mmCIF file with all atom_site columns, C-alpha atoms in Angstrom:
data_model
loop_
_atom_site.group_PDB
_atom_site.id
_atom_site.type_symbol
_atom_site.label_atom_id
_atom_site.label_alt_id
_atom_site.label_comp_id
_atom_site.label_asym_id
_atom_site.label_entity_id
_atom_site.label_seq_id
_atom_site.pdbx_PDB_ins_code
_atom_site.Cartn_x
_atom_site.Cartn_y
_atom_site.Cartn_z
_atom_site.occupancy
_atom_site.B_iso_or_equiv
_atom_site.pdbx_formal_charge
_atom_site.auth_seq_id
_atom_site.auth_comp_id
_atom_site.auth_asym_id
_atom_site.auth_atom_id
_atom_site.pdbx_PDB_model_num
ATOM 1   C CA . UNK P 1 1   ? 31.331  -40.690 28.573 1.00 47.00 ? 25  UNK P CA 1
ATOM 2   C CA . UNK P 1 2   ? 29.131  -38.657 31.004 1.00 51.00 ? 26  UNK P CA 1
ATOM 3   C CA . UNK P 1 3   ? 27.937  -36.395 27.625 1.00 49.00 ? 27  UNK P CA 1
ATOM 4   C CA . UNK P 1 4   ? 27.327  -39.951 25.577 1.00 51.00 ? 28  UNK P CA 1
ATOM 5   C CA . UNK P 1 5   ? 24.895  -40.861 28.287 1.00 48.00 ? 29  UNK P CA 1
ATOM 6   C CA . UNK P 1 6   ? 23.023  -37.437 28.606 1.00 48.00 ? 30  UNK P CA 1
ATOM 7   C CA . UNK P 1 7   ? 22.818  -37.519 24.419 1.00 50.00 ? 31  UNK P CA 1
ATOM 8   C CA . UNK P 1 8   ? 21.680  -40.650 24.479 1.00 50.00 ? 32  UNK P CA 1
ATOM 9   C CA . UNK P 1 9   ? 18.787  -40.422 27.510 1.00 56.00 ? 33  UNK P CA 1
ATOM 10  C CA . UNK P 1 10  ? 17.691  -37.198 25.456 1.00 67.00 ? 34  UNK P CA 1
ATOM 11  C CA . UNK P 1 11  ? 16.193  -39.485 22.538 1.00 72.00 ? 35  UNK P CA 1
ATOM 12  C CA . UNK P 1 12  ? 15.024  -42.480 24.749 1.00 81.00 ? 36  UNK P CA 1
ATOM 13  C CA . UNK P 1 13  ? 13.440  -40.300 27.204 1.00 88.00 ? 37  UNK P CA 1
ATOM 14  C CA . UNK P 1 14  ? 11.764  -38.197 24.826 1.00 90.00 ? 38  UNK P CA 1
ATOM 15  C CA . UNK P 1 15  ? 10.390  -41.307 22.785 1.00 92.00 ? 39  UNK P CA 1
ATOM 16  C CA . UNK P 1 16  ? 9.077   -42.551 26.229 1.00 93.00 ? 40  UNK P CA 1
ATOM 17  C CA . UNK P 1 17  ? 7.214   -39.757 27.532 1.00 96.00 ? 41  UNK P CA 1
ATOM 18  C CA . UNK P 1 18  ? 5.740   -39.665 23.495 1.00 96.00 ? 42  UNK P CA 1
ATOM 19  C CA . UNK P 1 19  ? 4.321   -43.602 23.907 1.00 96.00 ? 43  UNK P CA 1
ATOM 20  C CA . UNK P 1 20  ? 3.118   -43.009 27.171 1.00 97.00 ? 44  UNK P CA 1
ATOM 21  C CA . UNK P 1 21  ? 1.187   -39.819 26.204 1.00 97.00 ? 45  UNK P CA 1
ATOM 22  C CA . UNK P 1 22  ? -0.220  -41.625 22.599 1.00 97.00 ? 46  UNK P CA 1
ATOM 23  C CA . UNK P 1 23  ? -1.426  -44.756 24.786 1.00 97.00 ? 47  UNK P CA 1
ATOM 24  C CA . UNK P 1 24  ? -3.081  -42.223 28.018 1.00 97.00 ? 48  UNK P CA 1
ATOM 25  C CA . UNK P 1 25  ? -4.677  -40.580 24.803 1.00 96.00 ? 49  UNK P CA 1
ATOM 26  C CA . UNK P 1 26  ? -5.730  -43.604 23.254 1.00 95.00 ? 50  UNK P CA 1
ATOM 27  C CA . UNK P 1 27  ? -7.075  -44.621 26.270 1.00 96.00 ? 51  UNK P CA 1
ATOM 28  C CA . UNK P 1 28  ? -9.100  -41.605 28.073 1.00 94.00 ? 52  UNK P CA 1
ATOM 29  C CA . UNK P 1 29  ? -10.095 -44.097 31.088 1.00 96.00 ? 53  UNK P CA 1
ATOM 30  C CA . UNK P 1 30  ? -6.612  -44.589 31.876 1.00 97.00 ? 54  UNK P CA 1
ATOM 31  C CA . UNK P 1 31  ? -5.347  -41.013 31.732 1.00 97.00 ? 55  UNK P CA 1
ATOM 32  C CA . UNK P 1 32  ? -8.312  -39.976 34.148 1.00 96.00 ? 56  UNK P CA 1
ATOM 33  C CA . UNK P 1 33  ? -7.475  -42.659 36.739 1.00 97.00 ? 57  UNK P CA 1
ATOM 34  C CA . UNK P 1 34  ? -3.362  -41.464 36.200 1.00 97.00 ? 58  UNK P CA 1
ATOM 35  C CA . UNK P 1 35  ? -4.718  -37.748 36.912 1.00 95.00 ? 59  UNK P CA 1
ATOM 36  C CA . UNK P 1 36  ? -7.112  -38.700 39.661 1.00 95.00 ? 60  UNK P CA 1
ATOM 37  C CA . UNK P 1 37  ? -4.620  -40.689 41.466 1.00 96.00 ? 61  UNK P CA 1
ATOM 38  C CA . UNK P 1 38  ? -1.829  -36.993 40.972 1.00 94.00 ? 62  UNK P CA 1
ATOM 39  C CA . UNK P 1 39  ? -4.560  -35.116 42.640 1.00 92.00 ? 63  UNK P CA 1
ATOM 40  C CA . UNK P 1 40  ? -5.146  -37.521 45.477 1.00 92.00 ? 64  UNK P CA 1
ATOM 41  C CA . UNK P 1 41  ? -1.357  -37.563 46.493 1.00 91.00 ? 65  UNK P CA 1
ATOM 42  C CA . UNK P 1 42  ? 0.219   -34.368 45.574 1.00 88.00 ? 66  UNK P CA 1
ATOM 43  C CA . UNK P 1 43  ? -1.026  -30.802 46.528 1.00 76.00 ? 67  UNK P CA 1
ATOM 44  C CA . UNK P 1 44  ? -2.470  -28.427 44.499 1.00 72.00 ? 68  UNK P CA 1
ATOM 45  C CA . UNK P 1 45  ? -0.470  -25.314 44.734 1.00 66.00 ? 69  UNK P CA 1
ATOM 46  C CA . UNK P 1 46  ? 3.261   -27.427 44.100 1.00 75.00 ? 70  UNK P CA 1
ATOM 47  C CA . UNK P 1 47  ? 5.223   -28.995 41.269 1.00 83.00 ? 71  UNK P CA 1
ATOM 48  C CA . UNK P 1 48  ? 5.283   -33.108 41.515 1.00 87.00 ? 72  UNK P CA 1
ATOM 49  C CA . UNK P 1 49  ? 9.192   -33.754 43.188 1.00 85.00 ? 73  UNK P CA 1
ATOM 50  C CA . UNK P 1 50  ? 11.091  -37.100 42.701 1.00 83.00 ? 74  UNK P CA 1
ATOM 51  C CA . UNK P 1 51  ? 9.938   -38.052 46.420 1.00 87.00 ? 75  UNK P CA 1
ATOM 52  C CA . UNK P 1 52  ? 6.439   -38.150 45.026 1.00 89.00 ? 76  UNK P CA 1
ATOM 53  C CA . UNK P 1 53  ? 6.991   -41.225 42.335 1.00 89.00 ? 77  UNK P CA 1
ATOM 54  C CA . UNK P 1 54  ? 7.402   -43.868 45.018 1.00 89.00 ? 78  UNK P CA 1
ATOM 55  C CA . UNK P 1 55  ? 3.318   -42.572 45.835 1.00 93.00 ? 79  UNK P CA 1
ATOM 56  C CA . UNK P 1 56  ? 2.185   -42.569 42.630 1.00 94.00 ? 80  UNK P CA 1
ATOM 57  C CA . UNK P 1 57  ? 1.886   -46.478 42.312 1.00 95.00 ? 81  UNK P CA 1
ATOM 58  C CA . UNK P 1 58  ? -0.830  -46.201 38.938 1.00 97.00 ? 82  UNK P CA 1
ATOM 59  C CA . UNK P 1 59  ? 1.356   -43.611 36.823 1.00 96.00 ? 83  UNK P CA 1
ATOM 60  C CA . UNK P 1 60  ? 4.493   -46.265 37.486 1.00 94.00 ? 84  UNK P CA 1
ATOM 61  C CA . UNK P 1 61  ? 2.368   -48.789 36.504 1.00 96.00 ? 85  UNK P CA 1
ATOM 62  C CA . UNK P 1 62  ? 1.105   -46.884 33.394 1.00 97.00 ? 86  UNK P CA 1
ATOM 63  C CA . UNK P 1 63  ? 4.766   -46.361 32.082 1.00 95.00 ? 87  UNK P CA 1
ATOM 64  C CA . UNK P 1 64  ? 6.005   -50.330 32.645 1.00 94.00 ? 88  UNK P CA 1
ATOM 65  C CA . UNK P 1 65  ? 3.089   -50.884 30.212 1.00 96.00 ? 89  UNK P CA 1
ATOM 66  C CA . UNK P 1 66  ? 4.175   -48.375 28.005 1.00 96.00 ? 90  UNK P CA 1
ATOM 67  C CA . UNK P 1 67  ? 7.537   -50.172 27.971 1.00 93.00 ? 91  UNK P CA 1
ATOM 68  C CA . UNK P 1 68  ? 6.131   -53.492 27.685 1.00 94.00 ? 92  UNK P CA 1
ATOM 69  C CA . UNK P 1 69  ? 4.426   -52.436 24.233 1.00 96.00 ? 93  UNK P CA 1
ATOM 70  C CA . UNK P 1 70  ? 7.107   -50.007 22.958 1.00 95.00 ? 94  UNK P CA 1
ATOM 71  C CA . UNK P 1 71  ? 10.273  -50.715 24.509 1.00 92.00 ? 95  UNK P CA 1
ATOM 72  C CA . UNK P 1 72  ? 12.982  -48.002 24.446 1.00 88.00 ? 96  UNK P CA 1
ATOM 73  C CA . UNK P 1 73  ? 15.462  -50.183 22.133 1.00 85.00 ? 97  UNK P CA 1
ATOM 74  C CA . UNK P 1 74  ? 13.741  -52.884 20.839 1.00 85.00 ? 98  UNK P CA 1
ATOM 75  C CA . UNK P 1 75  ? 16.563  -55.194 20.170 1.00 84.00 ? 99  UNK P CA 1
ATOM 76  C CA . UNK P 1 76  ? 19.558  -55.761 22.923 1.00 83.00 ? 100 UNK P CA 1
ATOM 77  C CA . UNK P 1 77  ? 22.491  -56.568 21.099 1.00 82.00 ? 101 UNK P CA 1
ATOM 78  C CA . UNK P 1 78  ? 25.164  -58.708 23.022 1.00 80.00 ? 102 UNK P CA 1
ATOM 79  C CA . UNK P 1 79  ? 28.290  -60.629 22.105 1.00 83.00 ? 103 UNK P CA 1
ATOM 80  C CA . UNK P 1 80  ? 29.433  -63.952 23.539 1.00 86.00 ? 104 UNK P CA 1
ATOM 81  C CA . UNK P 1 81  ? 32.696  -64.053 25.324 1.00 88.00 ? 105 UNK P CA 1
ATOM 82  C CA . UNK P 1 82  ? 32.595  -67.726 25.090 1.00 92.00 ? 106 UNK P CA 1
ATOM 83  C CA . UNK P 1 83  ? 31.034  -70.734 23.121 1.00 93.00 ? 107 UNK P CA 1
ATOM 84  C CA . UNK P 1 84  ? 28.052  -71.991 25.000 1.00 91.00 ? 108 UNK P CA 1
ATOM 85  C CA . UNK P 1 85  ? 24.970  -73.845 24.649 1.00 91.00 ? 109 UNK P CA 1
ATOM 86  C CA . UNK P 1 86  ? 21.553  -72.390 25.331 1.00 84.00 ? 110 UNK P CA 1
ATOM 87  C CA . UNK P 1 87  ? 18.616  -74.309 25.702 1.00 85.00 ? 111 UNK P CA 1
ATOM 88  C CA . UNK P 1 88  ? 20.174  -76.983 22.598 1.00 90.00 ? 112 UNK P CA 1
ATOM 89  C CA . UNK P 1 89  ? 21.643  -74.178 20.612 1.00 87.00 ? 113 UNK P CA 1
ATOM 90  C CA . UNK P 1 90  ? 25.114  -73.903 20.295 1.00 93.00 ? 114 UNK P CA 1
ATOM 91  C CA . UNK P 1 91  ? 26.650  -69.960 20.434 1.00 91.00 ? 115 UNK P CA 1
ATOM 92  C CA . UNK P 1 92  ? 30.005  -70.139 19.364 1.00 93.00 ? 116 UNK P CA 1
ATOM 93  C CA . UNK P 1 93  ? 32.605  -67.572 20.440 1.00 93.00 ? 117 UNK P CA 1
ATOM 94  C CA . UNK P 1 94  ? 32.443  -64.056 19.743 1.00 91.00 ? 118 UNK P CA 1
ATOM 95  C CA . UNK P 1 95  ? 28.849  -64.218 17.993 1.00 91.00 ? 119 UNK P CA 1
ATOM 96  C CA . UNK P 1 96  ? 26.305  -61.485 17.765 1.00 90.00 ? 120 UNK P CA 1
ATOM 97  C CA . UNK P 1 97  ? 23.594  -62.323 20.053 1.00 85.00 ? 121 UNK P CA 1
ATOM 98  C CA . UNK P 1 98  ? 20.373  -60.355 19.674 1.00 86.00 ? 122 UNK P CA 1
ATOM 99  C CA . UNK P 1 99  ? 17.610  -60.108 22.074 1.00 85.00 ? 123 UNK P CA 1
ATOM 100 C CA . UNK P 1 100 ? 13.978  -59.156 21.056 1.00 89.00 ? 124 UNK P CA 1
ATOM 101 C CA . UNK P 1 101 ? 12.432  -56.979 23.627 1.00 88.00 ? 125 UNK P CA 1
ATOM 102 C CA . UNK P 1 102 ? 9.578   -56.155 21.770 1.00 92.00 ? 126 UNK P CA 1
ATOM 103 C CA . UNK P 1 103 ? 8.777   -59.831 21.319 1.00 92.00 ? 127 UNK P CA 1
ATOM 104 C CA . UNK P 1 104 ? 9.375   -60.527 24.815 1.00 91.00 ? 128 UNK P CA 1
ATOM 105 C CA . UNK P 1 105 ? 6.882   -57.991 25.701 1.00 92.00 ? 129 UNK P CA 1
ATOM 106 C CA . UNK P 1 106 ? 4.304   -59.162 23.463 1.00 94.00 ? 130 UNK P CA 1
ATOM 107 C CA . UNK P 1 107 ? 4.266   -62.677 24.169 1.00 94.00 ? 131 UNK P CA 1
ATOM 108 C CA . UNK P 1 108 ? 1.039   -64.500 24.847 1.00 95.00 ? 132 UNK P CA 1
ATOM 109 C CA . UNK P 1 109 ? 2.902   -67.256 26.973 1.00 93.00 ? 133 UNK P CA 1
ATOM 110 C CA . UNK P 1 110 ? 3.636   -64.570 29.399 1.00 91.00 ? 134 UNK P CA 1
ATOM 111 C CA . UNK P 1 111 ? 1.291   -61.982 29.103 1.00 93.00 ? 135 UNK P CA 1
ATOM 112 C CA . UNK P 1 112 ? -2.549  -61.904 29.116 1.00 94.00 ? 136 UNK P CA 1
ATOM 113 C CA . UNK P 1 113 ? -4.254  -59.871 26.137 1.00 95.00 ? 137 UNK P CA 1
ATOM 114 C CA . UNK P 1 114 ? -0.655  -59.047 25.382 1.00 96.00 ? 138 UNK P CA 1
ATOM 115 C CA . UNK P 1 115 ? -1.357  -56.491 22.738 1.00 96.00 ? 139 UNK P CA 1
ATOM 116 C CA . UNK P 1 116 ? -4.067  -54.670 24.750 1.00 96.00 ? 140 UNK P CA 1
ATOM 117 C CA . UNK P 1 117 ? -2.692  -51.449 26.978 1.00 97.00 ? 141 UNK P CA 1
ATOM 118 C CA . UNK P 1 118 ? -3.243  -52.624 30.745 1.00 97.00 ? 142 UNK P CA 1
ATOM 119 C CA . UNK P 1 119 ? -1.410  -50.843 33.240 1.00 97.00 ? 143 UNK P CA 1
ATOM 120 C CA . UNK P 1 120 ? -3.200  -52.592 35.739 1.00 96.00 ? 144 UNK P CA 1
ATOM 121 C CA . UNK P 1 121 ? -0.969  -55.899 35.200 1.00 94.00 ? 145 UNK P CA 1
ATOM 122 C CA . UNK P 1 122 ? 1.862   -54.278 37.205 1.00 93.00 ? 146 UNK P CA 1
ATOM 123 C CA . UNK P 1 123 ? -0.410  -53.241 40.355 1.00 93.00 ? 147 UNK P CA 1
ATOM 124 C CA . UNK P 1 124 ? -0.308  -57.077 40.841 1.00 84.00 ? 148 UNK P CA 1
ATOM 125 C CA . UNK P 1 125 ? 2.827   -58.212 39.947 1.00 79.00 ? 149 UNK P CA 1
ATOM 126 C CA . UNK P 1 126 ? 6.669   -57.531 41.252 1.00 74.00 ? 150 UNK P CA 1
ATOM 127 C CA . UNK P 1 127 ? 7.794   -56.893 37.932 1.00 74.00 ? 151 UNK P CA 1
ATOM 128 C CA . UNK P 1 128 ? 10.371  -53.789 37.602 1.00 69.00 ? 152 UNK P CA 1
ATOM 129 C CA . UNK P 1 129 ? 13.103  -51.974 35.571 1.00 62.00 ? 153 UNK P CA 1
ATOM 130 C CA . UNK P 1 130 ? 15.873  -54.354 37.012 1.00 64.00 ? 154 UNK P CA 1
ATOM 131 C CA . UNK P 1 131 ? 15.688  -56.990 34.759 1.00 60.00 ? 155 UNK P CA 1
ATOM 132 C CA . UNK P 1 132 ? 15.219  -59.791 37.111 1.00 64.00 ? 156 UNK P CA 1
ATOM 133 C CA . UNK P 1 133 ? 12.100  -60.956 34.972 1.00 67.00 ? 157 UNK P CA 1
ATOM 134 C CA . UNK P 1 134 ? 13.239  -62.281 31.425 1.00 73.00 ? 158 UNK P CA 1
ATOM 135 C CA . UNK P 1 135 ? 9.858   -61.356 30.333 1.00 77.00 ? 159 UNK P CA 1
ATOM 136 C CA . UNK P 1 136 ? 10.156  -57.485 31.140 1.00 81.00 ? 160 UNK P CA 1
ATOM 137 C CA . UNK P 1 137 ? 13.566  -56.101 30.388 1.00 77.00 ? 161 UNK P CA 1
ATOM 138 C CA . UNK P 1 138 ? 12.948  -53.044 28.840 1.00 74.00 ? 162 UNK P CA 1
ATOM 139 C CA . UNK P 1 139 ? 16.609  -52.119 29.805 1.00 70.00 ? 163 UNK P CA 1
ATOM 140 C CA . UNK P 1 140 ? 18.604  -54.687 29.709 1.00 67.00 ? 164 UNK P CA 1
ATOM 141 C CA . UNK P 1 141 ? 19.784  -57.203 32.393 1.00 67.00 ? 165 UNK P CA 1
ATOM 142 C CA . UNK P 1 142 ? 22.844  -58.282 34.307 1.00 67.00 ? 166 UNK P CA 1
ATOM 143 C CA . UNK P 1 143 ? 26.625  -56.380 33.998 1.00 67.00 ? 167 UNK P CA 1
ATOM 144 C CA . UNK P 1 144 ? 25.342  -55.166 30.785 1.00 65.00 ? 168 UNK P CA 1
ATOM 145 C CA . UNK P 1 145 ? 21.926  -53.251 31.818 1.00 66.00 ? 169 UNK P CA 1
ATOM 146 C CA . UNK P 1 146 ? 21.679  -49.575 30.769 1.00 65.00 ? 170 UNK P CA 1
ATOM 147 C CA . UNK P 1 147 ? 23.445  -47.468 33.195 1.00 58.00 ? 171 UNK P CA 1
ATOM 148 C CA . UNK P 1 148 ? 20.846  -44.501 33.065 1.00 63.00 ? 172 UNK P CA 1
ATOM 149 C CA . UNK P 1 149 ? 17.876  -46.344 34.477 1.00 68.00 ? 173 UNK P CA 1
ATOM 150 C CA . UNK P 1 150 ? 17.997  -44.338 38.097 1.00 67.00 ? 174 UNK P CA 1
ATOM 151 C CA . UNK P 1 151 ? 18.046  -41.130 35.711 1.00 70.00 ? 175 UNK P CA 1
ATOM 152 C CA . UNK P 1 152 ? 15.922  -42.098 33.262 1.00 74.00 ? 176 UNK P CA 1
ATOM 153 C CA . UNK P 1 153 ? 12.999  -43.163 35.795 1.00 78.00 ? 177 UNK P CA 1
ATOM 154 C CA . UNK P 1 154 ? 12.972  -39.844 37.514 1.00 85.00 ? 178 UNK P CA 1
ATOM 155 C CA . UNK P 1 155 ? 12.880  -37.444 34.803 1.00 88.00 ? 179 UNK P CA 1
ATOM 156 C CA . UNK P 1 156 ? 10.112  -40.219 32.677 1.00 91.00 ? 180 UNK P CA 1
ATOM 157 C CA . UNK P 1 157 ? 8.068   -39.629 35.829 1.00 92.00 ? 181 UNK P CA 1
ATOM 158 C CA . UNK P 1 158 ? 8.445   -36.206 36.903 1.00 93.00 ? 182 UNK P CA 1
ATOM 159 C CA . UNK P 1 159 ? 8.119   -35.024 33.106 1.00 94.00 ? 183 UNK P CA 1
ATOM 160 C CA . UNK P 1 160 ? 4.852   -37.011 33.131 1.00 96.00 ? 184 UNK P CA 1
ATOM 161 C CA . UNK P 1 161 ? 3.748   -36.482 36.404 1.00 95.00 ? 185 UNK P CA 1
ATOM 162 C CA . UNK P 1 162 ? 3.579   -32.409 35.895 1.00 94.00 ? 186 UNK P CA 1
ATOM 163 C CA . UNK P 1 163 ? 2.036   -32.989 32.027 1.00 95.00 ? 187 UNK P CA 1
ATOM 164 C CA . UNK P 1 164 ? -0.806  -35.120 33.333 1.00 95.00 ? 188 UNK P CA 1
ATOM 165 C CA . UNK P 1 165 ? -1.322  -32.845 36.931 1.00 93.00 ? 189 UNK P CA 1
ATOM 166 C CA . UNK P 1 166 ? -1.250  -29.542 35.320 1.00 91.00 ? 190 UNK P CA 1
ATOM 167 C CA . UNK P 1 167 ? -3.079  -30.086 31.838 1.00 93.00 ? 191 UNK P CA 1
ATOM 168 C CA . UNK P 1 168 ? -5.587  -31.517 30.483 1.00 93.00 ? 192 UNK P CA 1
ATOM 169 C CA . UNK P 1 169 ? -4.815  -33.259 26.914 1.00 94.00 ? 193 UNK P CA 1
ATOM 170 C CA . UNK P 1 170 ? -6.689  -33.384 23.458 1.00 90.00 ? 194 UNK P CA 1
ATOM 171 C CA . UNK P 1 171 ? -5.419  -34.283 19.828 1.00 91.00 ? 195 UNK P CA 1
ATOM 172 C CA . UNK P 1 172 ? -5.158  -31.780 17.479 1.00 88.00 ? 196 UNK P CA 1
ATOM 173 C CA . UNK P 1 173 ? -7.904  -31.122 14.769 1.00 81.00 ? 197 UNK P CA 1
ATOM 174 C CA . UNK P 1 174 ? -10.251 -32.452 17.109 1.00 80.00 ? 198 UNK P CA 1
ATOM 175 C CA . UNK P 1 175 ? -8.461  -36.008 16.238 1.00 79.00 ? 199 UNK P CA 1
ATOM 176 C CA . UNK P 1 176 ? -10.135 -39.331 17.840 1.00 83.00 ? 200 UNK P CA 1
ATOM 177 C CA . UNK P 1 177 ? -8.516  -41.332 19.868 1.00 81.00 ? 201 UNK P CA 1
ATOM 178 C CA . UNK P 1 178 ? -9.293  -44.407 18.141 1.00 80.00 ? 202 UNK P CA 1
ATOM 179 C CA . UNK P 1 179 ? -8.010  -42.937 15.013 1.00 83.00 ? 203 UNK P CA 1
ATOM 180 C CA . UNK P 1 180 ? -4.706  -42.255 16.175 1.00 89.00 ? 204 UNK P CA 1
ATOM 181 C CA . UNK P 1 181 ? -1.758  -43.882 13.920 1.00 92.00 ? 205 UNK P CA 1
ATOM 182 C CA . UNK P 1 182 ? 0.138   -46.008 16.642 1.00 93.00 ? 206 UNK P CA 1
ATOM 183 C CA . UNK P 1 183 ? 2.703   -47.604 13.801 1.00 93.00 ? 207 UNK P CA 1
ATOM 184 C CA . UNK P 1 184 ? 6.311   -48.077 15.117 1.00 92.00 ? 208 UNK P CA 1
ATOM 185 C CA . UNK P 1 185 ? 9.022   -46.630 12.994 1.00 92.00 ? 209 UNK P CA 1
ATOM 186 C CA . UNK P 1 186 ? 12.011  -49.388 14.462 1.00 86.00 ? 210 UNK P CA 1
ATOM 187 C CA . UNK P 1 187 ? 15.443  -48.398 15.064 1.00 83.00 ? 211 UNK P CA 1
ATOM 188 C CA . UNK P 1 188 ? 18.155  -48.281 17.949 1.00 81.00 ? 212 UNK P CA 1
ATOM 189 C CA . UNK P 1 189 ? 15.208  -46.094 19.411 1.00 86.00 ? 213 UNK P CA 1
ATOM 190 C CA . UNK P 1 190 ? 11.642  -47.053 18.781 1.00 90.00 ? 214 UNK P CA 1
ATOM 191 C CA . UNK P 1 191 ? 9.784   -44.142 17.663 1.00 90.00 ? 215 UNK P CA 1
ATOM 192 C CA . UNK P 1 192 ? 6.142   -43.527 15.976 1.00 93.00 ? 216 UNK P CA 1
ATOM 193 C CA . UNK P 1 193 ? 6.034   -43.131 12.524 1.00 94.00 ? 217 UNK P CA 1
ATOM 194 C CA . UNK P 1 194 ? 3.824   -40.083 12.905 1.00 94.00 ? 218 UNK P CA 1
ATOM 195 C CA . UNK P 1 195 ? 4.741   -37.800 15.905 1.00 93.00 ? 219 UNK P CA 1
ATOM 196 C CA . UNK P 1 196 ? 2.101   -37.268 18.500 1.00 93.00 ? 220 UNK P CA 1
ATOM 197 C CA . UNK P 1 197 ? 0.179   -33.850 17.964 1.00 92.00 ? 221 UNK P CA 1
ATOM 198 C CA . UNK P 1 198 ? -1.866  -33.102 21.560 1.00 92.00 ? 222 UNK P CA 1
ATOM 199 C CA . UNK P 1 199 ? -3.226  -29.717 22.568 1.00 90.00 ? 223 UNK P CA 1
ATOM 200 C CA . UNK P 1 200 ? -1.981  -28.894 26.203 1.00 92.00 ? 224 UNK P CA 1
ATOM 201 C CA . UNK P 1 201 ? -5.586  -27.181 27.833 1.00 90.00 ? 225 UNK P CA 1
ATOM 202 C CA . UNK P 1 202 ? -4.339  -25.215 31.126 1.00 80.00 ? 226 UNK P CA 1
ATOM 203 C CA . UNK P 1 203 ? -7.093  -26.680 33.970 1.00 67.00 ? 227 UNK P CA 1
#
């Protein structure tokens, strides 16, 4: 079991630190206020620490967006335990429920510009990884909620904390940002259908 969960967090949290690092690129005004706001809180001379990401209030914000527009798994799959009704729909016994995150995260009746990449929306709101919002549950909710969210979050944040602090970023080729192919490639994972390709430049 312990090995399952490490296996699995390997492809989720790679995929992750990808989106986050295709959207920062894709949007060079956001990846300088994520690196300004690094070099405000941690020092120069040191490695960014797991006691750092409750500090670093923009770069959280920056990967709930990310998860908002590409979640992890895009569809929750659930099964009833018993016939109910839901909302004037009946779910008999033992059915296959699924649940569309990605939908969810891109629907205009609960998010502005829904489409658009705004980390800003979660400086403002209370919205987090413990599915207590239907509208943001990038990891489930309830009894059946992903079990590696407290690992997942630190090494999402630390990994991107010491890209963004200790390198400066271009695409490869001398690639535009607004050129970039941002197409999904759905599965249990959602990954891009072409892999980023960035240039790590040692500041």
């Amino acid at each position: 079991m312990p090995r399952d969960l490490f296996v699995a967090g390997l492809d989720t949290t790679s995929a992750t630190i990808e989106w986050v690092m295709a959207e920062l690129l894709c949007n060079p005004e956001k990846l300088t206020k994520a690196k300004k706001e690094l070099q405000q809180v941690l020092d120069k001379e040191r490695e960014p620490k797991d006691s750092d990401i409750s500090k670093l209030a923009y770069l959280n914000a920056v990967v709930k967006e990310t998860l908002r527009l590409h979640p992890t798994a895009p569809i929750l799959i659930h099964k009833s335990v018993t016939e109910v009704d839901i909302g004037g729909f009946r779910i008999p016994k033992d059915a296959q429920v699924l649940v569309n995150v990605w939908s969810m995260g891109r629907d205009p009746n609960i998010w502005n510009n829904p489409n658009s990449f705004v980390p800003e929306r979660f400086l403002e709101n209370e919205k987090d990884f413990r599915g207590d919002d239907f509208g943001f549950i990038p990891f489930g909710s309830g009894r059946r909620m992903c079990p590696g969210i407290p690992l997942a979050n630190r090494i999402v944040h630390t990994m991107l904390a010491t890209l963004l602090f200790h390198f400066d970023w271009n695409l490869v080729n001398g690639g535009k940002s607004k050129d970039m192919d941002m197409t999904e490639k759905f599965g249990i994972t959602l990954h891009k259908v072409k892999p980023l390709m960035a240039i790590p430049i040692k500041e």
